[in-house]
């Protein structure tokens, strides 16, 4: 418990320190201070919680499970995990895929290579979740109580968490973090400042809808981004114009739409605080894109569970991942039992038919009760 409290406190201090620094690299916020308003948590709740827009979905996330996936109070949750131990990895936040047509320090191919790094990082986490999910069920398809329990609350994998549900949700949450940051850190859904010339300090915007075809985490194909797609370059001294390795480049500070208020039920976004986020409806566009993408990724994850493990097991896994009491809520009809019952009914039916045929032969009468043919004389 002391180790867990120390790790949580250390994570909070690191994130807070970065949040207070100019142009924090962390994407949508994870904590509720330093200019952040737990944006990742609120996006995840709006997209997947039974209390949010996913309430009619049979596999919406129930309260206790959502608390771990999205985070709460001082807990980062699964979706906030990259802000605890992957802050320096641009692939975990879709940074450094910057490019502007014309005279620019990087080529389109170099920017696309950074985007591929981000996509592959998300695919890796997505795949880890699919692998971990097989531990949710026993050999006969039964939900394993020890693997889906919510008490004590899930810890990160780095804290020796071994429960399958916790590990699966952490991996999936890390994938969601990158997918959500894509909309905050790129110009996929936004527009430029119309009062300023297009360039590294005011890159073009694509104003494209979500979900993005670039974020296919089930596939393996390389992305084919629009020529004008860009995310921001990040260095510790993140500012506009860029300095150091980000000199003359689109920076995270100039492009991100990380901060503002988000309704965790409806996903409504207001009061942006970053320069790019305050242009038009850019912050709301980024949040809407992230909410839509989060819902899409859960649908894809469920579909991949079915494709990999079969319909019954896959659907039961999805139920176990989203329900607070999966042992009772997701039991269903055990496949082995169902097959045994079906075989038993067939055996009984065949035995009944054979018994009826023997009875008819012994009585010497046909099925309609008429006398049968006389037997041979002796």
mmCIF file of C-alpha atoms in Angstrom:
data_model
loop_
_atom_site.group_PDB
_atom_site.id
_atom_site.type_symbol
_atom_site.label_atom_id
_atom_site.label_comp_id
_atom_site.label_asym_id
_atom_site.label_seq_id
_atom_site.Cartn_x
_atom_site.Cartn_y
_atom_site.Cartn_z
ATOM 1 C CA UNK A 1 0.000 0.000 0.000
ATOM 2 C CA UNK A 2 2.863 2.399 0.842
ATOM 3 C CA UNK A 3 4.544 1.616 -2.467
ATOM 4 C CA UNK A 4 1.296 2.219 -4.336
ATOM 5 C CA UNK A 5 0.751 5.577 -2.602
ATOM 6 C CA UNK A 6 4.339 6.617 -3.333
ATOM 7 C CA UNK A 7 4.005 5.665 -7.015
ATOM 8 C CA UNK A 8 0.725 7.558 -7.335
ATOM 9 C CA UNK A 9 2.181 10.632 -5.628
ATOM 10 C CA UNK A 10 5.288 10.516 -7.807
ATOM 11 C CA UNK A 11 3.138 10.246 -10.927
ATOM 12 C CA UNK A 12 1.028 13.200 -9.833
ATOM 13 C CA UNK A 13 4.116 15.310 -9.179
ATOM 14 C CA UNK A 14 5.602 14.467 -12.589
ATOM 15 C CA UNK A 15 2.386 15.230 -14.462
ATOM 16 C CA UNK A 16 1.777 18.387 -12.442
ATOM 17 C CA UNK A 17 5.318 19.571 -13.107
ATOM 18 C CA UNK A 18 4.887 19.087 -16.833
ATOM 19 C CA UNK A 19 1.455 20.669 -16.761
ATOM 20 C CA UNK A 20 2.851 23.806 -15.150
ATOM 21 C CA UNK A 21 5.636 24.006 -17.716
ATOM 22 C CA UNK A 22 4.926 25.896 -20.965
ATOM 23 C CA UNK A 23 3.328 23.662 -23.569
ATOM 24 C CA UNK A 24 3.055 20.413 -21.622
ATOM 25 C CA UNK A 25 3.608 17.308 -23.734
ATOM 26 C CA UNK A 26 0.864 15.384 -21.988
ATOM 27 C CA UNK A 27 -2.178 15.288 -24.258
ATOM 28 C CA UNK A 28 -5.711 15.707 -23.009
ATOM 29 C CA UNK A 29 -5.373 16.172 -19.243
ATOM 30 C CA UNK A 30 -5.156 13.389 -16.662
ATOM 31 C CA UNK A 31 -5.219 15.336 -13.407
ATOM 32 C CA UNK A 32 -7.450 18.119 -12.112
ATOM 33 C CA UNK A 33 -4.879 20.868 -11.608
ATOM 34 C CA UNK A 34 -2.109 22.684 -13.462
ATOM 35 C CA UNK A 35 -4.555 23.704 -16.181
ATOM 36 C CA UNK A 36 -5.784 20.144 -16.730
ATOM 37 C CA UNK A 37 -9.382 19.069 -16.116
ATOM 38 C CA UNK A 38 -9.137 15.269 -16.385
ATOM 39 C CA UNK A 39 -9.978 15.494 -20.069
ATOM 40 C CA UNK A 40 -8.996 11.883 -20.835
ATOM 41 C CA UNK A 41 -11.261 10.602 -18.070
ATOM 42 C CA UNK A 42 -14.197 12.717 -19.199
ATOM 43 C CA UNK A 43 -13.838 11.716 -22.856
ATOM 44 C CA UNK A 44 -13.715 8.034 -21.912
ATOM 45 C CA UNK A 45 -16.767 8.318 -19.675
ATOM 46 C CA UNK A 46 -18.763 10.197 -22.306
ATOM 47 C CA UNK A 47 -17.923 7.555 -24.914
ATOM 48 C CA UNK A 48 -18.275 4.288 -22.986
ATOM 49 C CA UNK A 49 -19.998 4.749 -19.618
ATOM 50 C CA UNK A 50 -23.496 3.395 -19.054
ATOM 51 C CA UNK A 51 -24.218 6.859 -17.654
ATOM 52 C CA UNK A 52 -22.999 8.492 -20.876
ATOM 53 C CA UNK A 53 -23.839 8.296 -24.563
ATOM 54 C CA UNK A 54 -23.250 4.500 -24.599
ATOM 55 C CA UNK A 55 -26.057 3.810 -22.113
ATOM 56 C CA UNK A 56 -28.098 1.756 -24.598
ATOM 57 C CA UNK A 57 -25.140 -0.489 -25.428
ATOM 58 C CA UNK A 58 -25.377 -3.880 -23.664
ATOM 59 C CA UNK A 59 -21.617 -3.741 -23.107
ATOM 60 C CA UNK A 60 -21.416 -0.166 -21.841
ATOM 61 C CA UNK A 61 -19.048 0.200 -18.899
ATOM 62 C CA UNK A 62 -20.600 -0.002 -15.449
ATOM 63 C CA UNK A 63 -19.472 2.355 -12.625
ATOM 64 C CA UNK A 64 -16.702 0.409 -10.856
ATOM 65 C CA UNK A 65 -15.182 -0.842 -14.084
ATOM 66 C CA UNK A 66 -15.384 2.616 -15.642
ATOM 67 C CA UNK A 67 -13.584 4.037 -12.612
ATOM 68 C CA UNK A 68 -10.568 1.915 -13.442
ATOM 69 C CA UNK A 69 -10.674 2.390 -17.207
ATOM 70 C CA UNK A 70 -11.144 6.171 -17.092
ATOM 71 C CA UNK A 71 -9.649 7.021 -13.699
ATOM 72 C CA UNK A 72 -11.184 8.929 -10.794
ATOM 73 C CA UNK A 73 -10.113 11.273 -8.010
ATOM 74 C CA UNK A 74 -6.321 10.837 -7.799
ATOM 75 C CA UNK A 75 -6.257 7.595 -9.777
ATOM 76 C CA UNK A 76 -4.988 7.906 -13.342
ATOM 77 C CA UNK A 77 -6.939 4.889 -14.564
ATOM 78 C CA UNK A 78 -5.966 2.774 -17.549
ATOM 79 C CA UNK A 79 -6.449 5.565 -20.079
ATOM 80 C CA UNK A 80 -4.184 7.843 -18.041
ATOM 81 C CA UNK A 81 -1.367 5.300 -17.678
ATOM 82 C CA UNK A 82 0.815 6.774 -20.467
ATOM 83 C CA UNK A 83 0.926 10.062 -18.557
ATOM 84 C CA UNK A 84 2.491 8.194 -15.655
ATOM 85 C CA UNK A 85 5.264 6.246 -17.369
ATOM 86 C CA UNK A 86 5.325 7.078 -21.107
ATOM 87 C CA UNK A 87 5.509 10.872 -21.023
ATOM 88 C CA UNK A 88 8.807 10.934 -22.910
ATOM 89 C CA UNK A 89 7.637 8.578 -25.676
ATOM 90 C CA UNK A 90 6.168 10.593 -28.581
ATOM 91 C CA UNK A 91 4.614 7.436 -30.034
ATOM 92 C CA UNK A 92 2.371 7.094 -26.965
ATOM 93 C CA UNK A 93 0.907 10.561 -27.606
ATOM 94 C CA UNK A 94 1.078 10.859 -31.422
ATOM 95 C CA UNK A 95 3.663 13.659 -31.355
ATOM 96 C CA UNK A 96 6.446 14.502 -33.850
ATOM 97 C CA UNK A 97 4.514 13.672 -37.059
ATOM 98 C CA UNK A 98 4.784 17.303 -38.184
ATOM 99 C CA UNK A 99 4.806 18.551 -41.755
ATOM 100 C CA UNK A 100 3.747 21.573 -43.810
ATOM 101 C CA UNK A 101 3.921 21.622 -47.604
ATOM 102 C CA UNK A 102 6.605 23.849 -49.109
ATOM 103 C CA UNK A 103 9.934 24.735 -47.534
ATOM 104 C CA UNK A 104 10.005 22.682 -44.343
ATOM 105 C CA UNK A 105 12.753 20.957 -42.314
ATOM 106 C CA UNK A 106 11.115 17.523 -42.718
ATOM 107 C CA UNK A 107 9.651 15.575 -45.601
ATOM 108 C CA UNK A 108 6.189 14.075 -45.818
ATOM 109 C CA UNK A 109 7.767 10.614 -45.578
ATOM 110 C CA UNK A 110 9.520 11.495 -42.323
ATOM 111 C CA UNK A 111 6.279 12.793 -40.831
ATOM 112 C CA UNK A 112 4.442 9.667 -41.961
ATOM 113 C CA UNK A 113 7.134 7.494 -40.361
ATOM 114 C CA UNK A 114 6.421 9.174 -37.003
ATOM 115 C CA UNK A 115 2.714 8.608 -37.539
ATOM 116 C CA UNK A 116 3.434 4.920 -38.203
ATOM 117 C CA UNK A 117 5.317 4.781 -34.881
ATOM 118 C CA UNK A 118 2.225 6.103 -33.118
ATOM 119 C CA UNK A 119 -0.082 3.691 -34.939
ATOM 120 C CA UNK A 120 2.163 0.713 -34.221
ATOM 121 C CA UNK A 121 2.347 1.689 -30.550
ATOM 122 C CA UNK A 122 -1.447 1.713 -30.327
ATOM 123 C CA UNK A 123 -1.670 -1.574 -32.220
ATOM 124 C CA UNK A 124 0.809 -3.117 -29.808
ATOM 125 C CA UNK A 125 -1.302 -2.077 -26.804
ATOM 126 C CA UNK A 126 -4.512 -3.187 -28.538
ATOM 127 C CA UNK A 127 -2.936 -6.584 -29.215
ATOM 128 C CA UNK A 128 -1.698 -6.907 -25.640
ATOM 129 C CA UNK A 129 -5.263 -6.408 -24.443
ATOM 130 C CA UNK A 130 -6.566 -9.105 -26.773
ATOM 131 C CA UNK A 131 -3.934 -11.549 -25.515
ATOM 132 C CA UNK A 132 -4.627 -10.769 -21.854
ATOM 133 C CA UNK A 133 -8.377 -11.241 -22.381
ATOM 134 C CA UNK A 134 -8.037 -14.999 -22.795
ATOM 135 C CA UNK A 135 -7.292 -15.216 -19.070
ATOM 136 C CA UNK A 136 -10.814 -14.006 -18.231
ATOM 137 C CA UNK A 137 -12.374 -17.411 -18.927
ATOM 138 C CA UNK A 138 -11.690 -20.978 -17.923
ATOM 139 C CA UNK A 139 -11.333 -23.939 -20.314
ATOM 140 C CA UNK A 140 -15.104 -24.476 -20.460
ATOM 141 C CA UNK A 141 -15.838 -20.807 -21.103
ATOM 142 C CA UNK A 142 -16.702 -19.983 -17.503
ATOM 143 C CA UNK A 143 -15.882 -16.533 -16.092
ATOM 144 C CA UNK A 144 -13.058 -16.918 -13.555
ATOM 145 C CA UNK A 145 -13.879 -14.988 -10.348
ATOM 146 C CA UNK A 146 -10.233 -14.484 -9.386
ATOM 147 C CA UNK A 147 -9.499 -12.862 -12.763
ATOM 148 C CA UNK A 148 -12.376 -10.360 -12.848
ATOM 149 C CA UNK A 149 -12.665 -9.192 -9.234
ATOM 150 C CA UNK A 150 -12.727 -5.444 -8.610
ATOM 151 C CA UNK A 151 -11.556 -5.497 -4.992
ATOM 152 C CA UNK A 152 -8.977 -4.246 -4.401
ATOM 153 C CA UNK A 153 -9.044 -1.743 -7.239
ATOM 154 C CA UNK A 154 -6.855 -2.581 -10.217
ATOM 155 C CA UNK A 155 -3.247 -1.473 -10.123
ATOM 156 C CA UNK A 156 -0.989 -0.849 -13.086
ATOM 157 C CA UNK A 157 0.960 -3.741 -14.518
ATOM 158 C CA UNK A 158 4.163 -2.153 -13.241
ATOM 159 C CA UNK A 159 2.789 -2.710 -9.722
ATOM 160 C CA UNK A 160 2.575 -6.486 -10.302
ATOM 161 C CA UNK A 161 -1.084 -6.573 -11.243
ATOM 162 C CA UNK A 162 -1.932 -10.097 -12.404
ATOM 163 C CA UNK A 163 -5.731 -10.126 -12.790
ATOM 164 C CA UNK A 164 -6.698 -10.642 -16.426
ATOM 165 C CA UNK A 165 -9.424 -7.998 -16.423
ATOM 166 C CA UNK A 166 -7.091 -5.361 -14.983
ATOM 167 C CA UNK A 167 -4.307 -6.182 -17.445
ATOM 168 C CA UNK A 168 -6.678 -6.201 -20.420
ATOM 169 C CA UNK A 169 -8.231 -2.866 -19.518
ATOM 170 C CA UNK A 170 -4.832 -1.279 -18.929
ATOM 171 C CA UNK A 171 -3.583 -2.297 -22.367
ATOM 172 C CA UNK A 172 -6.816 -1.177 -24.014
ATOM 173 C CA UNK A 173 -6.772 2.091 -22.056
ATOM 174 C CA UNK A 174 -3.238 2.838 -23.239
ATOM 175 C CA UNK A 175 -4.394 2.335 -26.828
ATOM 176 C CA UNK A 176 -7.314 4.699 -26.192
ATOM 177 C CA UNK A 177 -4.939 7.337 -24.825
ATOM 178 C CA UNK A 178 -3.034 7.497 -28.103
ATOM 179 C CA UNK A 179 -6.228 7.473 -30.164
ATOM 180 C CA UNK A 180 -7.659 10.369 -28.162
ATOM 181 C CA UNK A 181 -4.397 12.324 -28.338
ATOM 182 C CA UNK A 182 -4.411 11.982 -32.124
ATOM 183 C CA UNK A 183 -7.363 14.380 -32.258
ATOM 184 C CA UNK A 184 -5.848 16.807 -29.741
ATOM 185 C CA UNK A 185 -2.351 16.793 -31.230
ATOM 186 C CA UNK A 186 -3.084 16.683 -34.956
ATOM 187 C CA UNK A 187 -4.883 18.929 -37.437
ATOM 188 C CA UNK A 188 -7.187 16.073 -38.529
ATOM 189 C CA UNK A 189 -10.381 17.669 -37.203
ATOM 190 C CA UNK A 190 -9.461 21.338 -36.760
ATOM 191 C CA UNK A 191 -9.026 24.513 -38.784
ATOM 192 C CA UNK A 192 -6.273 27.151 -38.886
ATOM 193 C CA UNK A 193 -6.496 30.656 -37.524
ATOM 194 C CA UNK A 194 -7.993 32.613 -40.471
ATOM 195 C CA UNK A 195 -6.310 35.808 -39.295
ATOM 196 C CA UNK A 196 -2.779 34.437 -39.722
ATOM 197 C CA UNK A 197 -0.800 33.104 -42.694
ATOM 198 C CA UNK A 198 -0.413 29.338 -43.097
ATOM 199 C CA UNK A 199 2.964 28.084 -41.952
ATOM 200 C CA UNK A 200 4.771 26.311 -39.130
ATOM 201 C CA UNK A 201 3.127 28.614 -36.548
ATOM 202 C CA UNK A 202 -0.334 28.198 -38.079
ATOM 203 C CA UNK A 203 -0.518 24.896 -39.989
ATOM 204 C CA UNK A 204 -3.501 24.122 -42.202
ATOM 205 C CA UNK A 205 -6.466 22.267 -40.739
ATOM 206 C CA UNK A 206 -8.193 19.316 -42.385
ATOM 207 C CA UNK A 207 -11.619 19.600 -40.680
ATOM 208 C CA UNK A 208 -12.169 15.854 -41.185
ATOM 209 C CA UNK A 209 -14.694 13.731 -39.262
ATOM 210 C CA UNK A 210 -14.116 10.846 -36.880
ATOM 211 C CA UNK A 211 -13.470 8.010 -36.719
ATOM 212 C CA UNK A 212 -10.291 8.320 -38.714
ATOM 213 C CA UNK A 213 -9.476 5.507 -41.182
ATOM 214 C CA UNK A 214 -5.840 5.975 -40.164
ATOM 215 C CA UNK A 215 -6.513 4.492 -36.709
ATOM 216 C CA UNK A 216 -7.385 0.942 -37.734
ATOM 217 C CA UNK A 217 -5.884 -0.945 -34.806
ATOM 218 C CA UNK A 218 -7.181 -4.340 -35.958
ATOM 219 C CA UNK A 219 -5.282 -4.184 -39.223
ATOM 220 C CA UNK A 220 -1.626 -4.087 -40.156
ATOM 221 C CA UNK A 221 -1.587 -1.872 -43.238
ATOM 222 C CA UNK A 222 0.528 1.271 -43.261
ATOM 223 C CA UNK A 223 -1.500 4.490 -43.027
ATOM 224 C CA UNK A 224 -1.974 6.711 -46.062
ATOM 225 C CA UNK A 225 -2.375 10.158 -44.480
ATOM 226 C CA UNK A 226 -3.526 13.290 -46.298
ATOM 227 C CA UNK A 227 -0.551 15.313 -47.502
ATOM 228 C CA UNK A 228 -1.338 18.180 -45.102
ATOM 229 C CA UNK A 229 -1.731 16.007 -41.974
ATOM 230 C CA UNK A 230 0.475 17.123 -39.115
ATOM 231 C CA UNK A 231 0.934 16.599 -35.396
ATOM 232 C CA UNK A 232 3.202 18.775 -33.262
ATOM 233 C CA UNK A 233 6.929 18.485 -32.619
ATOM 234 C CA UNK A 234 7.726 18.273 -28.909
ATOM 235 C CA UNK A 235 10.792 19.150 -26.868
ATOM 236 C CA UNK A 236 11.036 20.015 -23.168
ATOM 237 C CA UNK A 237 10.973 23.737 -23.978
ATOM 238 C CA UNK A 238 7.770 23.513 -25.964
ATOM 239 C CA UNK A 239 6.766 26.893 -27.337
ATOM 240 C CA UNK A 240 5.882 28.924 -30.411
ATOM 241 C CA UNK A 241 7.976 29.483 -32.454
ATOM 242 C CA UNK A 242 9.798 26.207 -31.994
ATOM 243 C CA UNK A 243 13.253 25.982 -30.471
ATOM 244 C CA UNK A 244 15.985 23.367 -30.462
ATOM 245 C CA UNK A 245 15.029 20.302 -32.474
ATOM 246 C CA UNK A 246 11.628 21.918 -33.145
ATOM 247 C CA UNK A 247 12.993 25.126 -34.662
ATOM 248 C CA UNK A 248 10.988 26.177 -37.763
ATOM 249 C CA UNK A 249 8.648 23.218 -37.175
ATOM 250 C CA UNK A 250 4.998 22.884 -36.143
ATOM 251 C CA UNK A 251 5.137 22.506 -32.373
ATOM 252 C CA UNK A 252 2.980 20.726 -29.859
ATOM 253 C CA UNK A 253 2.455 24.077 -28.125
ATOM 254 C CA UNK A 254 1.086 25.634 -31.302
ATOM 255 C CA UNK A 255 -1.155 22.786 -32.443
ATOM 256 C CA UNK A 256 -2.547 21.010 -29.371
ATOM 257 C CA UNK A 257 -6.161 21.275 -28.231
ATOM 258 C CA UNK A 258 -5.599 19.562 -24.885
ATOM 259 C CA UNK A 259 -7.318 21.783 -22.344
ATOM 260 C CA UNK A 260 -10.901 22.776 -21.608
ATOM 261 C CA UNK A 261 -14.088 21.639 -19.913
ATOM 262 C CA UNK A 262 -15.783 18.395 -20.998
ATOM 263 C CA UNK A 263 -19.136 17.084 -19.794
ATOM 264 C CA UNK A 264 -18.493 13.416 -18.848
ATOM 265 C CA UNK A 265 -22.075 12.458 -19.742
ATOM 266 C CA UNK A 266 -22.695 14.222 -23.055
ATOM 267 C CA UNK A 267 -19.144 14.984 -24.177
ATOM 268 C CA UNK A 268 -20.019 18.659 -24.667
ATOM 269 C CA UNK A 269 -16.782 20.695 -24.798
ATOM 270 C CA UNK A 270 -16.459 24.314 -23.655
ATOM 271 C CA UNK A 271 -13.952 26.875 -22.364
ATOM 272 C CA UNK A 272 -10.802 25.887 -24.313
ATOM 273 C CA UNK A 273 -7.531 27.285 -22.978
ATOM 274 C CA UNK A 274 -4.931 26.512 -25.684
ATOM 275 C CA UNK A 275 -4.296 28.862 -28.597
ATOM 276 C CA UNK A 276 -5.254 26.362 -31.299
ATOM 277 C CA UNK A 277 -8.180 25.099 -29.242
ATOM 278 C CA UNK A 278 -9.629 28.600 -29.040
ATOM 279 C CA UNK A 279 -9.726 28.991 -32.833
ATOM 280 C CA UNK A 280 -13.332 28.535 -33.928
ATOM 281 C CA UNK A 281 -14.716 25.298 -32.512
ATOM 282 C CA UNK A 282 -11.387 23.444 -32.613
ATOM 283 C CA UNK A 283 -11.502 22.201 -29.024
ATOM 284 C CA UNK A 284 -15.035 20.871 -29.457
ATOM 285 C CA UNK A 285 -14.029 19.240 -32.746
ATOM 286 C CA UNK A 286 -11.095 17.491 -31.070
ATOM 287 C CA UNK A 287 -13.247 16.258 -28.181
ATOM 288 C CA UNK A 288 -16.045 15.053 -30.464
ATOM 289 C CA UNK A 289 -13.495 13.224 -32.577
ATOM 290 C CA UNK A 290 -11.916 11.618 -29.515
ATOM 291 C CA UNK A 291 -15.293 10.516 -28.110
ATOM 292 C CA UNK A 292 -16.331 9.019 -31.448
ATOM 293 C CA UNK A 293 -12.960 7.311 -31.869
ATOM 294 C CA UNK A 294 -13.079 5.873 -28.345
ATOM 295 C CA UNK A 295 -16.476 4.313 -29.009
ATOM 296 C CA UNK A 296 -15.232 2.928 -32.333
ATOM 297 C CA UNK A 297 -12.162 1.361 -30.729
ATOM 298 C CA UNK A 298 -14.288 -0.459 -28.140
ATOM 299 C CA UNK A 299 -16.535 -1.779 -30.911
ATOM 300 C CA UNK A 300 -13.461 -2.962 -32.807
ATOM 301 C CA UNK A 301 -11.998 -4.542 -29.684
ATOM 302 C CA UNK A 302 -15.230 -6.479 -29.077
ATOM 303 C CA UNK A 303 -15.338 -7.583 -32.717
ATOM 304 C CA UNK A 304 -11.739 -8.770 -32.558
ATOM 305 C CA UNK A 305 -12.455 -10.761 -29.391
ATOM 306 C CA UNK A 306 -15.204 -12.604 -31.284
ATOM 307 C CA UNK A 307 -13.006 -13.101 -34.349
ATOM 308 C CA UNK A 308 -10.162 -14.472 -32.266
ATOM 309 C CA UNK A 309 -11.988 -16.540 -29.646
ATOM 310 C CA UNK A 310 -15.361 -17.357 -31.222
ATOM 311 C CA UNK A 311 -18.756 -15.751 -30.750
ATOM 312 C CA UNK A 312 -19.707 -17.139 -27.351
ATOM 313 C CA UNK A 313 -16.336 -16.729 -25.680
ATOM 314 C CA UNK A 314 -15.680 -13.350 -27.306
ATOM 315 C CA UNK A 315 -19.017 -11.904 -26.265
ATOM 316 C CA UNK A 316 -18.563 -13.228 -22.742
ATOM 317 C CA UNK A 317 -15.117 -11.625 -22.565
ATOM 318 C CA UNK A 318 -16.566 -8.261 -23.624
ATOM 319 C CA UNK A 319 -19.253 -8.623 -20.978
ATOM 320 C CA UNK A 320 -16.672 -9.481 -18.316
ATOM 321 C CA UNK A 321 -14.572 -6.455 -19.253
ATOM 322 C CA UNK A 322 -17.441 -3.981 -19.012
ATOM 323 C CA UNK A 323 -19.601 -5.307 -16.142
ATOM 324 C CA UNK A 324 -19.006 -4.867 -12.420
ATOM 325 C CA UNK A 325 -20.292 -8.355 -11.511
ATOM 326 C CA UNK A 326 -19.309 -10.483 -14.505
ATOM 327 C CA UNK A 327 -19.485 -13.796 -12.640
ATOM 328 C CA UNK A 328 -23.258 -13.378 -12.340
ATOM 329 C CA UNK A 329 -23.996 -11.016 -15.226
ATOM 330 C CA UNK A 330 -21.974 -12.811 -17.897
ATOM 331 C CA UNK A 331 -22.457 -16.478 -17.012
ATOM 332 C CA UNK A 332 -24.836 -17.237 -19.883
ATOM 333 C CA UNK A 333 -25.131 -20.852 -20.951
ATOM 334 C CA UNK A 334 -21.876 -22.734 -20.763
ATOM 335 C CA UNK A 335 -20.979 -24.065 -24.193
ATOM 336 C CA UNK A 336 -19.917 -27.497 -22.944
ATOM 337 C CA UNK A 337 -23.107 -27.894 -20.941
ATOM 338 C CA UNK A 338 -25.214 -26.800 -23.898
ATOM 339 C CA UNK A 339 -23.555 -29.344 -26.169
ATOM 340 C CA UNK A 340 -23.944 -32.085 -23.562
ATOM 341 C CA UNK A 341 -27.649 -31.323 -23.167
ATOM 342 C CA UNK A 342 -28.163 -31.364 -26.936
ATOM 343 C CA UNK A 343 -26.341 -34.690 -27.296
ATOM 344 C CA UNK A 344 -28.342 -36.111 -24.395
ATOM 345 C CA UNK A 345 -31.632 -35.144 -26.022
ATOM 346 C CA UNK A 346 -30.588 -36.792 -29.272
ATOM 347 C CA UNK A 347 -29.612 -40.002 -27.421
ATOM 348 C CA UNK A 348 -32.935 -40.075 -25.578
ATOM 349 C CA UNK A 349 -34.873 -39.502 -28.805
ATOM 350 C CA UNK A 350 -33.030 -42.323 -30.631
ATOM 351 C CA UNK A 351 -33.543 -44.690 -27.701
ATOM 352 C CA UNK A 352 -37.264 -43.914 -27.645
ATOM 353 C CA UNK A 353 -37.588 -44.612 -31.361
ATOM 354 C CA UNK A 354 -35.746 -47.952 -31.060
ATOM 355 C CA UNK A 355 -37.876 -48.983 -28.077
ATOM 356 C CA UNK A 356 -41.060 -48.132 -29.987
ATOM 357 C CA UNK A 357 -39.973 -50.178 -33.019
ATOM 358 C CA UNK A 358 -39.170 -53.216 -30.844
ATOM 359 C CA UNK A 359 -42.532 -52.961 -29.121
ATOM 360 C CA UNK A 360 -44.333 -52.913 -32.453
ATOM 361 C CA UNK A 361 -42.463 -55.955 -33.739
ATOM 362 C CA UNK A 362 -43.156 -57.953 -30.583
ATOM 363 C CA UNK A 363 -46.885 -57.200 -30.721
ATOM 364 C CA UNK A 364 -47.071 -58.231 -34.348
ATOM 365 C CA UNK A 365 -49.054 -55.121 -35.136
ATOM 366 C CA UNK A 366 -48.287 -52.231 -37.376
ATOM 367 C CA UNK A 367 -47.959 -48.673 -36.226
ATOM 368 C CA UNK A 368 -51.722 -48.127 -36.912
ATOM 369 C CA UNK A 369 -52.764 -51.034 -34.671
ATOM 370 C CA UNK A 370 -53.700 -53.468 -37.538
ATOM 371 C CA UNK A 371 -52.637 -57.127 -37.427
ATOM 372 C CA UNK A 372 -49.277 -57.762 -38.927
ATOM 373 C CA UNK A 373 -48.313 -60.564 -41.345
ATOM 374 C CA UNK A 374 -48.307 -64.104 -39.901
ATOM 375 C CA UNK A 375 -44.964 -65.532 -38.988
ATOM 376 C CA UNK A 376 -43.477 -68.650 -40.651
ATOM 377 C CA UNK A 377 -45.166 -72.080 -39.830
ATOM 378 C CA UNK A 378 -43.292 -74.472 -37.581
#
